[in-house]
Every structure is written in structure tokens, then in C-alpha cells.
């Protein structure tokens, strides 16, 4: 598995990310059952109210250490996190409209590579004024794959590229 991961904190508790992930199926066809961003040290509350790649959190108000990614696109070299907040969302939504891939059931044929780009927004719950904190460090990607009869998981640490919000492109 090859990967790259970039984060930009727009304001505390509002983090945009891009994950580029290449997967290889070496012992038969692999079918994706889920991809998750996992923080290995911190739990967080997430609020999902935007249609960007992420699954809506169950409304149980319990902190979690992972966020499920539902949508991707064929891998692109374009770096969404380099753009300001509004352009990030605008460009990402436009690209998803053109080439959206549902992760659940995505197939990787035996002895082949498939590369995906996933991007989105981690938004902490609101306490009325501020978002709850989202850590910028200690992230991993967890991939579940298999067939109807079996499921395997693999988890890999992500070396984050943390982008300075003041240096993003307009």
C-alpha cells in the first residue's frame, strides 16, 4: 500500500484532508468493505453536514477515534488541500460529480493496483460558538477488504503533511 496524506486546519476544529492511496491485490480479487481515518491517540466528536466523502456520524454524541470514508475518485495528482476553504469544497465537489467512486464494493482485480484519492472535511461538533478539537497528528488509515465469506483489515500509519492555512492558494 502506497499513500500520502495532507491536512490543513482552517480554524481549530475544522480540518480539510486529502488521502491518496494505492492498493495491490496479490492473492485473488480484493473487494473493499471500508476505509477509515483513525487517530491513534485522540478521540474526537465529528459533525458531518457537508457532502464530502465522509459517512454521517450516528447521533449518539459519543467521541470516536475514526472517521469512515465513503467516496473516492480515481487518483489524481491535484492537491485539494492547497486551496482556501471555499475553493477546496467547490473543486472537490466538482471533481466528485465527474468521477465519484463508491468505496463499498470497489474491486481490485488479482495482481493489479488501484489508486484512489479521498478528500474531505473533518469538522468538530459545535459547542455553540467553537468547533471541538481535531488533532493534526497520529493518523492511520484502516482498510477493510475481502469477499462475502471473509474480511481482512490492514492498518498503516500516515505521515501527515500539515499545510499552513496562511499559505494556501486562492
GROMACS .gro file of N, CA and C in nm:
model
  510
    1UNK      N    1   0.085  -0.117   0.000
    1UNK     CA    2   0.000   0.000   0.000
    1UNK      C    3   0.089   0.123   0.000
    2UNK      N    4   0.069   0.212  -0.098
    2UNK     CA    5   0.138   0.340  -0.102
    2UNK      C    6   0.037   0.447  -0.067
    3UNK      N    7   0.082   0.550   0.006
    3UNK     CA    8  -0.012   0.651   0.048
    3UNK      C    9   0.056   0.785   0.069
    4UNK      N   10  -0.024   0.890   0.060
    4UNK     CA   11   0.018   1.024   0.102
    4UNK      C   12  -0.104   1.088   0.168
    5UNK      N   13  -0.077   1.172   0.267
    5UNK     CA   14  -0.184   1.229   0.347
    5UNK      C   15  -0.149   1.374   0.379
    6UNK      N   16  -0.239   1.466   0.347
    6UNK     CA   17  -0.218   1.608   0.374
    6UNK      C   18  -0.336   1.662   0.453
    7UNK      N   19  -0.306   1.749   0.547
    7UNK     CA   20  -0.408   1.813   0.632
    7UNK      C   21  -0.386   1.963   0.632
    8UNK      N   22  -0.496   2.038   0.638
    8UNK     CA   23  -0.487   2.181   0.661
    8UNK      C   24  -0.597   2.218   0.761
    9UNK      N   25  -0.556   2.284   0.869
    9UNK     CA   26  -0.652   2.329   0.971
    9UNK      C   27  -0.699   2.468   0.932
   10UNK      N   28  -0.826   2.480   0.898
   10UNK     CA   29  -0.881   2.610   0.856
   10UNK      C   30  -0.900   2.701   0.977
   11UNK      N   31  -0.961   2.648   1.080
   11UNK     CA   32  -0.972   2.708   1.213
   11UNK      C   33  -0.966   2.589   1.308
   12UNK      N   34  -0.939   2.610   1.437
   12UNK     CA   35  -0.938   2.494   1.527
   12UNK      C   36  -1.070   2.417   1.518
   13UNK      N   37  -1.059   2.287   1.491
   13UNK     CA   38  -1.176   2.202   1.480
   13UNK      C   39  -1.234   2.190   1.341
   14UNK      N   40  -1.174   2.253   1.242
   14UNK     CA   41  -1.218   2.243   1.103
   14UNK      C   42  -1.096   2.210   1.019
   15UNK      N   43  -1.084   2.082   0.980
   15UNK     CA   44  -0.965   2.030   0.913
   15UNK      C   45  -1.004   1.968   0.779
   16UNK      N   46  -0.940   2.013   0.671
   16UNK     CA   47  -0.957   1.952   0.541
   16UNK      C   48  -0.842   1.856   0.517
   17UNK      N   49  -0.871   1.743   0.450
   17UNK     CA   50  -0.767   1.643   0.427
   17UNK      C   51  -0.773   1.591   0.285
   18UNK      N   52  -0.662   1.532   0.242
   18UNK     CA   53  -0.656   1.456   0.118
   18UNK      C   54  -0.569   1.334   0.143
   19UNK      N   55  -0.624   1.218   0.107
   19UNK     CA   56  -0.553   1.091   0.120
   19UNK      C   57  -0.545   1.027  -0.018
   20UNK      N   58  -0.425   1.005  -0.067
   20UNK     CA   59  -0.403   0.931  -0.191
   20UNK      C   60  -0.355   0.792  -0.150
   21UNK      N   61  -0.421   0.689  -0.201
   21UNK     CA   62  -0.395   0.552  -0.156
   21UNK      C   63  -0.391   0.457  -0.275
   22UNK      N   64  -0.282   0.381  -0.287
   22UNK     CA   65  -0.268   0.278  -0.390
   22UNK      C   66  -0.267   0.142  -0.321
   23UNK      N   67  -0.351   0.050  -0.370
   23UNK     CA   68  -0.366  -0.082  -0.310
   23UNK      C   69  -0.339  -0.188  -0.416
   24UNK      N   70  -0.278  -0.298  -0.374
   24UNK     CA   71  -0.244  -0.409  -0.463
   24UNK      C   72  -0.312  -0.536  -0.415
   25UNK      N   73  -0.375  -0.608  -0.506
   25UNK     CA   74  -0.437  -0.737  -0.473
   25UNK      C   75  -0.345  -0.846  -0.527
   26UNK      N   76  -0.283  -0.921  -0.437
   26UNK     CA   77  -0.185  -1.020  -0.481
   26UNK      C   78  -0.233  -1.164  -0.470
   27UNK      N   79  -0.332  -1.192  -0.388
   27UNK     CA   80  -0.380  -1.331  -0.369
   27UNK      C   81  -0.529  -1.340  -0.399
   28UNK      N   82  -0.566  -1.304  -0.519
   28UNK     CA   83  -0.706  -1.305  -0.556
   28UNK      C   84  -0.762  -1.164  -0.557
   29UNK      N   85  -0.881  -1.152  -0.609
   29UNK     CA   86  -0.951  -1.023  -0.616
   29UNK      C   87  -0.979  -0.973  -0.475
   30UNK      N   88  -0.960  -0.844  -0.453
   30UNK     CA   89  -0.994  -0.782  -0.325
   30UNK      C   90  -1.114  -0.689  -0.346
   31UNK      N   91  -1.209  -0.695  -0.256
   31UNK     CA   92  -1.326  -0.610  -0.260
   31UNK      C   93  -1.325  -0.523  -0.134
   32UNK      N   94  -1.328  -0.391  -0.152
   32UNK     CA   95  -1.324  -0.301  -0.036
   32UNK      C   96  -1.454  -0.307   0.042
   33UNK      N   97  -1.439  -0.314   0.174
   33UNK     CA   98  -1.554  -0.312   0.264
   33UNK      C   99  -1.557  -0.185   0.348
   34UNK      N  100  -1.446  -0.112   0.349
   34UNK     CA  101  -1.443   0.013   0.424
   34UNK      C  102  -1.304   0.072   0.429
   35UNK      N  103  -1.297   0.205   0.434
   35UNK     CA  104  -1.172   0.277   0.457
   35UNK      C  105  -1.201   0.379   0.566
   36UNK      N  106  -1.112   0.384   0.664
   36UNK     CA  107  -1.131   0.470   0.780
   36UNK      C  108  -1.005   0.550   0.809
   37UNK      N  109  -1.022   0.676   0.845
   37UNK     CA  110  -0.914   0.753   0.905
   37UNK      C  111  -0.923   0.730   1.055
   38UNK      N  112  -0.811   0.690   1.116
   38UNK     CA  113  -0.810   0.657   1.257
   38UNK      C  114  -0.705   0.743   1.326
   39UNK      N  115  -0.743   0.808   1.435
   39UNK     CA  116  -0.645   0.877   1.516
   39UNK      C  117  -0.604   0.784   1.629
   40UNK      N  118  -0.475   0.752   1.633
   40UNK     CA  119  -0.425   0.651   1.726
   40UNK      C  120  -0.409   0.700   1.870
   41UNK      N  121  -0.424   0.830   1.895
   41UNK     CA  122  -0.405   0.881   2.031
   41UNK      C  123  -0.521   0.963   2.085
   42UNK      N  124  -0.605   1.015   1.997
   42UNK     CA  125  -0.709   1.108   2.043
   42UNK      C  126  -0.846   1.069   1.989
   43UNK      N  127  -0.946   1.081   2.074
   43UNK     CA  128  -1.085   1.068   2.029
   43UNK      C  129  -1.136   1.208   2.000
   44UNK      N  130  -1.239   1.215   1.918
   44UNK     CA  131  -1.294   1.345   1.879
   44UNK      C  132  -1.442   1.329   1.849
   45UNK      N  133  -1.512   1.440   1.853
   45UNK     CA  134  -1.652   1.446   1.811
   45UNK      C  135  -1.652   1.500   1.669
   46UNK      N  136  -1.727   1.437   1.581
   46UNK     CA  137  -1.738   1.487   1.444
   46UNK      C  138  -1.879   1.530   1.414
   47UNK      N  139  -1.889   1.633   1.336
   47UNK     CA  140  -2.017   1.680   1.283
   47UNK      C  141  -2.006   1.672   1.132
   48UNK      N  142  -2.092   1.596   1.070
   48UNK     CA  143  -2.090   1.583   0.924
   48UNK      C  144  -2.214   1.649   0.868
   49UNK      N  145  -2.195   1.762   0.808
   49UNK     CA  146  -2.311   1.827   0.747
   49UNK      C  147  -2.279   1.873   0.605
   50UNK      N  148  -2.174   1.814   0.547
   50UNK     CA  149  -2.137   1.851   0.412
   50UNK      C  150  -2.118   1.725   0.328
   51UNK      N  151  -2.154   1.728   0.203
   51UNK     CA  152  -2.147   1.608   0.119
   51UNK      C  153  -2.006   1.582   0.065
   52UNK      N  154  -1.910   1.561   0.156
   52UNK     CA  155  -1.772   1.542   0.112
   52UNK      C  156  -1.718   1.411   0.165
   53UNK      N  157  -1.733   1.304   0.093
   53UNK     CA  158  -1.663   1.177   0.113
   53UNK      C  159  -1.687   1.103   0.244
   54UNK      N  160  -1.733   1.168   0.347
   54UNK     CA  161  -1.741   1.104   0.478
   54UNK      C  162  -1.882   1.059   0.512
   55UNK      N  163  -1.890   0.953   0.588
   55UNK     CA  164  -2.018   0.898   0.633
   55UNK      C  165  -2.072   0.981   0.748
   56UNK      N  166  -2.204   0.997   0.754
   56UNK     CA  167  -2.263   1.072   0.865
   56UNK      C  168  -2.254   0.994   0.994
   57UNK      N  169  -2.205   1.061   1.096
   57UNK     CA  170  -2.187   1.001   1.228
   57UNK      C  171  -2.322   0.964   1.288
   58UNK      N  172  -2.331   0.847   1.354
   58UNK     CA  173  -2.454   0.818   1.429
   58UNK      C  174  -2.476   0.926   1.534
   59UNK      N  175  -2.599   0.961   1.560
   59UNK     CA  176  -2.629   1.070   1.651
   59UNK      C  177  -2.633   1.022   1.796
   60UNK      N  178  -2.520   0.968   1.843
   60UNK     CA  179  -2.516   0.920   1.981
   60UNK      C  180  -2.426   1.006   2.069
   61UNK      N  181  -2.370   1.113   2.013
   61UNK     CA  182  -2.289   1.210   2.085
   61UNK      C  183  -2.172   1.147   2.160
   62UNK      N  184  -2.118   1.038   2.107
   62UNK     CA  185  -2.005   0.970   2.168
   62UNK      C  186  -1.880   1.001   2.088
   63UNK      N  187  -1.770   1.038   2.156
   63UNK     CA  188  -1.647   1.062   2.081
   63UNK      C  189  -1.595   0.933   2.019
   64UNK      N  190  -1.524   0.946   1.910
   64UNK     CA  191  -1.470   0.832   1.838
   64UNK      C  192  -1.325   0.862   1.801
   65UNK      N  193  -1.253   0.760   1.756
   65UNK     CA  194  -1.118   0.785   1.707
   65UNK      C  195  -1.108   0.756   1.558
   66UNK      N  196  -1.223   0.733   1.491
   66UNK     CA  197  -1.215   0.708   1.347
   66UNK      C  198  -1.331   0.771   1.272
   67UNK      N  199  -1.301   0.801   1.145
   67UNK     CA  200  -1.399   0.859   1.054
   67UNK      C  201  -1.403   0.771   0.930
   68UNK      N  202  -1.522   0.727   0.891
   68UNK     CA  203  -1.537   0.640   0.775
   68UNK      C  204  -1.545   0.723   0.647
   69UNK      N  205  -1.467   0.682   0.548
   69UNK     CA  206  -1.468   0.748   0.417
   69UNK      C  207  -1.555   0.664   0.325
   70UNK      N  208  -1.651   0.725   0.260
   70UNK     CA  209  -1.745   0.653   0.174
   70UNK      C  210  -1.720   0.674   0.026
   71UNK      N  211  -1.666   0.790  -0.012
   71UNK     CA  212  -1.650   0.823  -0.154
   71UNK      C  213  -1.504   0.851  -0.186
   72UNK      N  214  -1.468   0.822  -0.308
   72UNK     CA  215  -1.333   0.850  -0.357
   72UNK      C  216  -1.345   0.888  -0.504
   73UNK      N  217  -1.230   0.906  -0.566
   73UNK     CA  218  -1.222   0.927  -0.710
   73UNK      C  219  -1.095   0.859  -0.758
   74UNK      N  220  -1.088   0.826  -0.885
   74UNK     CA  221  -0.960   0.772  -0.933
   74UNK      C  222  -0.849   0.869  -0.897
   75UNK      N  223  -0.732   0.816  -0.863
   75UNK     CA  224  -0.625   0.901  -0.811
   75UNK      C  225  -0.589   1.012  -0.909
   76UNK      N  226  -0.574   1.131  -0.852
   76UNK     CA  227  -0.534   1.248  -0.928
   76UNK      C  228  -0.413   1.311  -0.860
   77UNK      N  229  -0.335   1.383  -0.934
   77UNK     CA  230  -0.216   1.450  -0.880
   77UNK      C  231  -0.252   1.584  -0.818
   78UNK      N  232  -0.372   1.631  -0.843
   78UNK     CA  233  -0.421   1.759  -0.793
   78UNK      C  234  -0.422   1.759  -0.641
   79UNK      N  235  -0.378   1.865  -0.577
   79UNK     CA  236  -0.371   1.873  -0.431
   79UNK      C  237  -0.478   1.970  -0.381
   80UNK      N  238  -0.595   1.915  -0.344
   80UNK     CA  239  -0.708   1.998  -0.298
   80UNK      C  240  -0.675   2.081  -0.175
   81UNK      N  241  -0.595   2.027  -0.083
   81UNK     CA  242  -0.568   2.096   0.043
   81UNK      C  243  -0.485   2.223   0.025
   82UNK      N  244  -0.431   2.246  -0.095
   82UNK     CA  245  -0.354   2.368  -0.121
   82UNK      C  246  -0.444   2.490  -0.141
   83UNK      N  247  -0.575   2.467  -0.155
   83UNK     CA  248  -0.667   2.576  -0.184
   83UNK      C  249  -0.738   2.625  -0.057
   84UNK      N  250  -0.782   2.750  -0.058
   84UNK     CA  251  -0.856   2.805   0.054
   84UNK      C  252  -0.984   2.727   0.074
   85UNK      N  253  -1.045   2.742   0.191
   85UNK     CA  254  -1.159   2.662   0.233
   85UNK      C  255  -1.272   2.655   0.129
   86UNK      N  256  -1.317   2.768   0.078
   86UNK     CA  257  -1.428   2.767  -0.018
   86UNK      C  258  -1.390   2.700  -0.149
   87UNK      N  259  -1.269   2.728  -0.199
   87UNK     CA  260  -1.223   2.666  -0.325
   87UNK      C  261  -1.202   2.516  -0.305
   88UNK      N  262  -1.155   2.475  -0.187
   88UNK     CA  263  -1.137   2.332  -0.156
   88UNK      C  264  -1.269   2.259  -0.178
   89UNK      N  265  -1.374   2.308  -0.114
   89UNK     CA  266  -1.504   2.243  -0.123
   89UNK      C  267  -1.559   2.248  -0.265
   90UNK      N  268  -1.549   2.363  -0.329
   90UNK     CA  269  -1.601   2.380  -0.465
   90UNK      C  270  -1.532   2.285  -0.564
   91UNK      N  271  -1.399   2.282  -0.562
   91UNK     CA  272  -1.325   2.197  -0.655
   91UNK      C  273  -1.345   2.049  -0.627
   92UNK      N  274  -1.348   2.013  -0.499
   92UNK     CA  275  -1.368   1.873  -0.462
   92UNK      C  276  -1.507   1.825  -0.506
   93UNK      N  277  -1.609   1.901  -0.477
   93UNK     CA  278  -1.745   1.861  -0.515
   93UNK      C  279  -1.757   1.850  -0.667
   94UNK      N  280  -1.695   1.942  -0.741
   94UNK     CA  281  -1.699   1.937  -0.887
   94UNK      C  282  -1.631   1.810  -0.938
   95UNK      N  283  -1.514   1.776  -0.881
   95UNK     CA  284  -1.442   1.656  -0.925
   95UNK      C  285  -1.519   1.530  -0.888
   96UNK      N  286  -1.583   1.528  -0.772
   96UNK     CA  287  -1.662   1.412  -0.732
   96UNK      C  288  -1.781   1.392  -0.826
   97UNK      N  289  -1.842   1.501  -0.872
   97UNK     CA  290  -1.953   1.490  -0.967
   97UNK      C  291  -1.907   1.423  -1.096
   98UNK      N  292  -1.783   1.449  -1.136
   98UNK     CA  293  -1.730   1.397  -1.262
   98UNK      C  294  -1.686   1.251  -1.252
   99UNK      N  295  -1.632   1.211  -1.135
   99UNK     CA  296  -1.569   1.078  -1.129
   99UNK      C  297  -1.579   1.014  -0.991
  100UNK      N  298  -1.695   1.015  -0.933
  100UNK     CA  299  -1.716   0.961  -0.799
  100UNK      C  300  -1.707   0.808  -0.798
  101UNK      N  301  -1.641   0.753  -0.697
  101UNK     CA  302  -1.629   0.609  -0.678
  101UNK      C  303  -1.681   0.575  -0.539
  102UNK      N  304  -1.777   0.482  -0.531
  102UNK     CA  305  -1.822   0.433  -0.401
  102UNK      C  306  -1.720   0.333  -0.351
  103UNK      N  307  -1.674   0.350  -0.228
  103UNK     CA  308  -1.572   0.262  -0.172
  103UNK      C  309  -1.628   0.123  -0.143
  104UNK      N  310  -1.746   0.118  -0.086
  104UNK     CA  311  -1.806  -0.012  -0.052
  104UNK      C  312  -1.830  -0.093  -0.180
  105UNK      N  313  -1.763  -0.206  -0.191
  105UNK     CA  314  -1.778  -0.292  -0.308
  105UNK      C  315  -1.680  -0.265  -0.420
  106UNK      N  316  -1.593  -0.165  -0.404
  106UNK     CA  317  -1.493  -0.135  -0.506
  106UNK      C  318  -1.398  -0.254  -0.520
  107UNK      N  319  -1.375  -0.300  -0.643
  107UNK     CA  320  -1.296  -0.421  -0.666
  107UNK      C  321  -1.158  -0.390  -0.721
  108UNK      N  322  -1.061  -0.467  -0.670
  108UNK     CA  323  -0.924  -0.462  -0.720
  108UNK      C  324  -0.894  -0.601  -0.774
  109UNK      N  325  -0.880  -0.616  -0.906
  109UNK     CA  326  -0.854  -0.748  -0.963
  109UNK      C  327  -0.721  -0.807  -0.915
  110UNK      N  328  -0.713  -0.938  -0.916
  110UNK     CA  329  -0.591  -1.007  -0.872
  110UNK      C  330  -0.470  -0.958  -0.953
  111UNK      N  331  -0.358  -0.942  -0.882
  111UNK     CA  332  -0.230  -0.899  -0.940
  111UNK      C  333  -0.238  -0.762  -1.008
  112UNK      N  334  -0.317  -0.673  -0.952
  112UNK     CA  335  -0.324  -0.539  -1.009
  112UNK      C  336  -0.328  -0.434  -0.898
  113UNK      N  337  -0.298  -0.310  -0.935
  113UNK     CA  338  -0.303  -0.194  -0.847
  113UNK      C  339  -0.426  -0.112  -0.880
  114UNK      N  340  -0.483  -0.051  -0.779
  114UNK     CA  341  -0.585   0.053  -0.796
  114UNK      C  342  -0.547   0.167  -0.702
  115UNK      N  343  -0.553   0.287  -0.753
  115UNK     CA  344  -0.517   0.405  -0.674
  115UNK      C  345  -0.637   0.498  -0.666
  116UNK      N  346  -0.665   0.546  -0.546
  116UNK     CA  347  -0.779   0.633  -0.521
  116UNK      C  348  -0.734   0.760  -0.450
  117UNK      N  349  -0.807   0.868  -0.473
  117UNK     CA  350  -0.791   0.991  -0.397
  117UNK      C  351  -0.919   1.011  -0.316
  118UNK      N  352  -0.900   1.035  -0.187
  118UNK     CA  353  -1.011   1.065  -0.098
  118UNK      C  354  -0.982   1.199  -0.032
  119UNK      N  355  -1.079   1.285  -0.027
  119UNK     CA  356  -1.060   1.415   0.035
  119UNK      C  357  -1.188   1.451   0.108
  120UNK      N  358  -1.176   1.536   0.206
  120UNK     CA  359  -1.295   1.574   0.280
  120UNK      C  360  -1.264   1.669   0.393
  121UNK      N  361  -1.362   1.682   0.477
  121UNK     CA  362  -1.355   1.779   0.587
  121UNK      C  363  -1.389   1.708   0.717
  122UNK      N  364  -1.299   1.721   0.812
  122UNK     CA  365  -1.326   1.675   0.949
  122UNK      C  366  -1.370   1.799   1.026
  123UNK      N  367  -1.494   1.799   1.071
  123UNK     CA  368  -1.549   1.916   1.138
  123UNK      C  369  -1.595   1.873   1.276
  124UNK      N  370  -1.536   1.934   1.380
  124UNK     CA  371  -1.575   1.901   1.516
  124UNK      C  372  -1.715   1.950   1.549
  125UNK      N  373  -1.775   1.889   1.648
  125UNK     CA  374  -1.908   1.933   1.693
  125UNK      C  375  -1.902   2.078   1.743
  126UNK      N  376  -2.009   2.150   1.725
  126UNK     CA  377  -2.017   2.288   1.774
  126UNK      C  378  -2.064   2.289   1.919
  127UNK      N  379  -2.002   2.374   2.001
  127UNK     CA  380  -2.048   2.393   2.138
  127UNK      C  381  -2.130   2.521   2.148
  128UNK      N  382  -2.175   2.571   2.037
  128UNK     CA  383  -2.249   2.697   2.032
  128UNK      C  384  -2.169   2.804   1.962
  129UNK      N  385  -2.037   2.809   1.991
  129UNK     CA  386  -1.951   2.911   1.932
  129UNK      C  387  -1.834   2.849   1.857
  130UNK      N  388  -1.767   2.751   1.919
  130UNK     CA  389  -1.645   2.693   1.863
  130UNK      C  390  -1.664   2.547   1.826
  131UNK      N  391  -1.582   2.499   1.732
  131UNK     CA  392  -1.578   2.357   1.699
  131UNK      C  393  -1.494   2.284   1.802
  132UNK      N  394  -1.526   2.156   1.829
  132UNK     CA  395  -1.441   2.076   1.915
  132UNK      C  396  -1.313   2.042   1.839
  133UNK      N  397  -1.207   2.012   1.912
  133UNK     CA  398  -1.074   1.994   1.855
  133UNK      C  399  -1.062   1.869   1.768
  134UNK      N  400  -0.987   1.880   1.659
  134UNK     CA  401  -0.948   1.767   1.575
  134UNK      C  402  -0.795   1.768   1.571
  135UNK      N  403  -0.733   1.658   1.612
  135UNK     CA  404  -0.587   1.650   1.615
  135UNK      C  405  -0.530   1.648   1.473
  136UNK      N  406  -0.413   1.708   1.456
  136UNK     CA  407  -0.345   1.706   1.327
  136UNK      C  408  -0.239   1.596   1.320
  137UNK      N  409  -0.217   1.526   1.429
  137UNK     CA  410  -0.111   1.424   1.433
  137UNK      C  411  -0.169   1.288   1.472
  138UNK      N  412  -0.086   1.184   1.453
  138UNK     CA  413  -0.117   1.046   1.495
  138UNK      C  414  -0.230   0.981   1.416
  139UNK      N  415  -0.232   0.999   1.283
  139UNK     CA  416  -0.333   0.941   1.198
  139UNK      C  417  -0.284   0.814   1.131
  140UNK      N  418  -0.377   0.721   1.110
  140UNK     CA  419  -0.354   0.598   1.034
  140UNK      C  420  -0.471   0.579   0.940
  141UNK      N  421  -0.450   0.494   0.839
  141UNK     CA  422  -0.560   0.454   0.752
  141UNK      C  423  -0.585   0.306   0.777
  142UNK      N  424  -0.712   0.271   0.795
  142UNK     CA  425  -0.754   0.133   0.815
  142UNK      C  426  -0.837   0.093   0.694
  143UNK      N  427  -0.795  -0.016   0.627
  143UNK     CA  428  -0.865  -0.064   0.509
  143UNK      C  429  -0.921  -0.202   0.539
  144UNK      N  430  -1.051  -0.219   0.518
  144UNK     CA  431  -1.116  -0.350   0.529
  144UNK      C  432  -1.145  -0.399   0.389
  145UNK      N  433  -1.110  -0.525   0.362
  145UNK     CA  434  -1.132  -0.582   0.230
  145UNK      C  435  -1.156  -0.731   0.243
  146UNK      N  436  -1.211  -0.791   0.138
  146UNK     CA  437  -1.235  -0.934   0.140
  146UNK      C  438  -1.341  -0.975   0.041
  147UNK      N  439  -1.412  -1.082   0.076
  147UNK     CA  440  -1.522  -1.134  -0.005
  147UNK      C  441  -1.643  -1.148   0.086
  148UNK      N  442  -1.748  -1.214   0.037
  148UNK     CA  443  -1.866  -1.237   0.121
  148UNK      C  444  -1.833  -1.328   0.239
  149UNK      N  445  -1.731  -1.412   0.224
  149UNK     CA  446  -1.702  -1.513   0.326
  149UNK      C  447  -1.593  -1.473   0.425
  150UNK      N  448  -1.509  -1.376   0.392
  150UNK     CA  449  -1.401  -1.338   0.482
  150UNK      C  450  -1.371  -1.189   0.471
  151UNK      N  451  -1.316  -1.135   0.577
  151UNK     CA  452  -1.275  -0.994   0.580
  151UNK      C  453  -1.138  -0.984   0.644
  152UNK      N  454  -1.051  -0.908   0.581
  152UNK     CA  455  -0.919  -0.877   0.635
  152UNK      C  456  -0.913  -0.727   0.659
  153UNK      N  457  -0.827  -0.688   0.750
  153UNK     CA  458  -0.802  -0.546   0.772
  153UNK      C  459  -0.652  -0.523   0.768
  154UNK      N  460  -0.615  -0.407   0.723
  154UNK     CA  461  -0.476  -0.363   0.729
  154UNK      C  462  -0.477  -0.218   0.773
  155UNK      N  463  -0.386  -0.186   0.863
  155UNK     CA  464  -0.378  -0.050   0.917
  155UNK      C  465  -0.236   0.000   0.898
  156UNK      N  466  -0.223   0.120   0.846
  156UNK     CA  467  -0.092   0.179   0.818
  156UNK      C  468  -0.087   0.321   0.871
  157UNK      N  469   0.021   0.355   0.937
  157UNK     CA  470   0.042   0.490   0.989
  157UNK      C  471   0.054   0.587   0.872
  158UNK      N  472  -0.003   0.704   0.889
  158UNK     CA  473   0.005   0.809   0.788
  158UNK      C  474   0.104   0.916   0.834
  159UNK      N  475   0.199   0.945   0.752
  159UNK     CA  476   0.290   1.057   0.777
  159UNK      C  477   0.221   1.180   0.719
  160UNK      N  478   0.171   1.263   0.807
  160UNK     CA  479   0.091   1.378   0.764
  160UNK      C  480   0.177   1.492   0.713
  161UNK      N  481   0.134   1.551   0.603
  161UNK     CA  482   0.187   1.680   0.560
  161UNK      C  483   0.088   1.783   0.610
  162UNK      N  484   0.129   1.859   0.709
  162UNK     CA  485   0.040   1.961   0.767
  162UNK      C  486   0.067   2.092   0.696
  163UNK      N  487  -0.036   2.143   0.631
  163UNK     CA  488  -0.023   2.263   0.547
  163UNK      C  489  -0.063   2.384   0.629
  164UNK      N  490   0.017   2.489   0.617
  164UNK     CA  491  -0.011   2.614   0.686
  164UNK      C  492  -0.129   2.682   0.616
  165UNK      N  493  -0.236   2.705   0.689
  165UNK     CA  494  -0.357   2.765   0.633
  165UNK      C  495  -0.329   2.903   0.573
  166UNK      N  496  -0.227   2.971   0.620
  166UNK     CA  497  -0.195   3.104   0.568
  166UNK      C  498  -0.124   3.099   0.434
  167UNK      N  499  -0.082   2.980   0.391
  167UNK     CA  500  -0.009   2.968   0.265
  167UNK      C  501  -0.088   2.894   0.158
  168UNK      N  502  -0.216   2.877   0.178
  168UNK     CA  503  -0.296   2.809   0.078
  168UNK      C  504  -0.326   2.901  -0.040
  169UNK      N  505  -0.361   2.841  -0.152
  169UNK     CA  506  -0.382   2.914  -0.278
  169UNK      C  507  -0.527   2.963  -0.287
  170UNK      N  508  -0.545   3.078  -0.343
  170UNK     CA  509  -0.679   3.132  -0.363
  170UNK      C  510  -0.727   3.090  -0.495
   0.00000   0.00000   0.00000
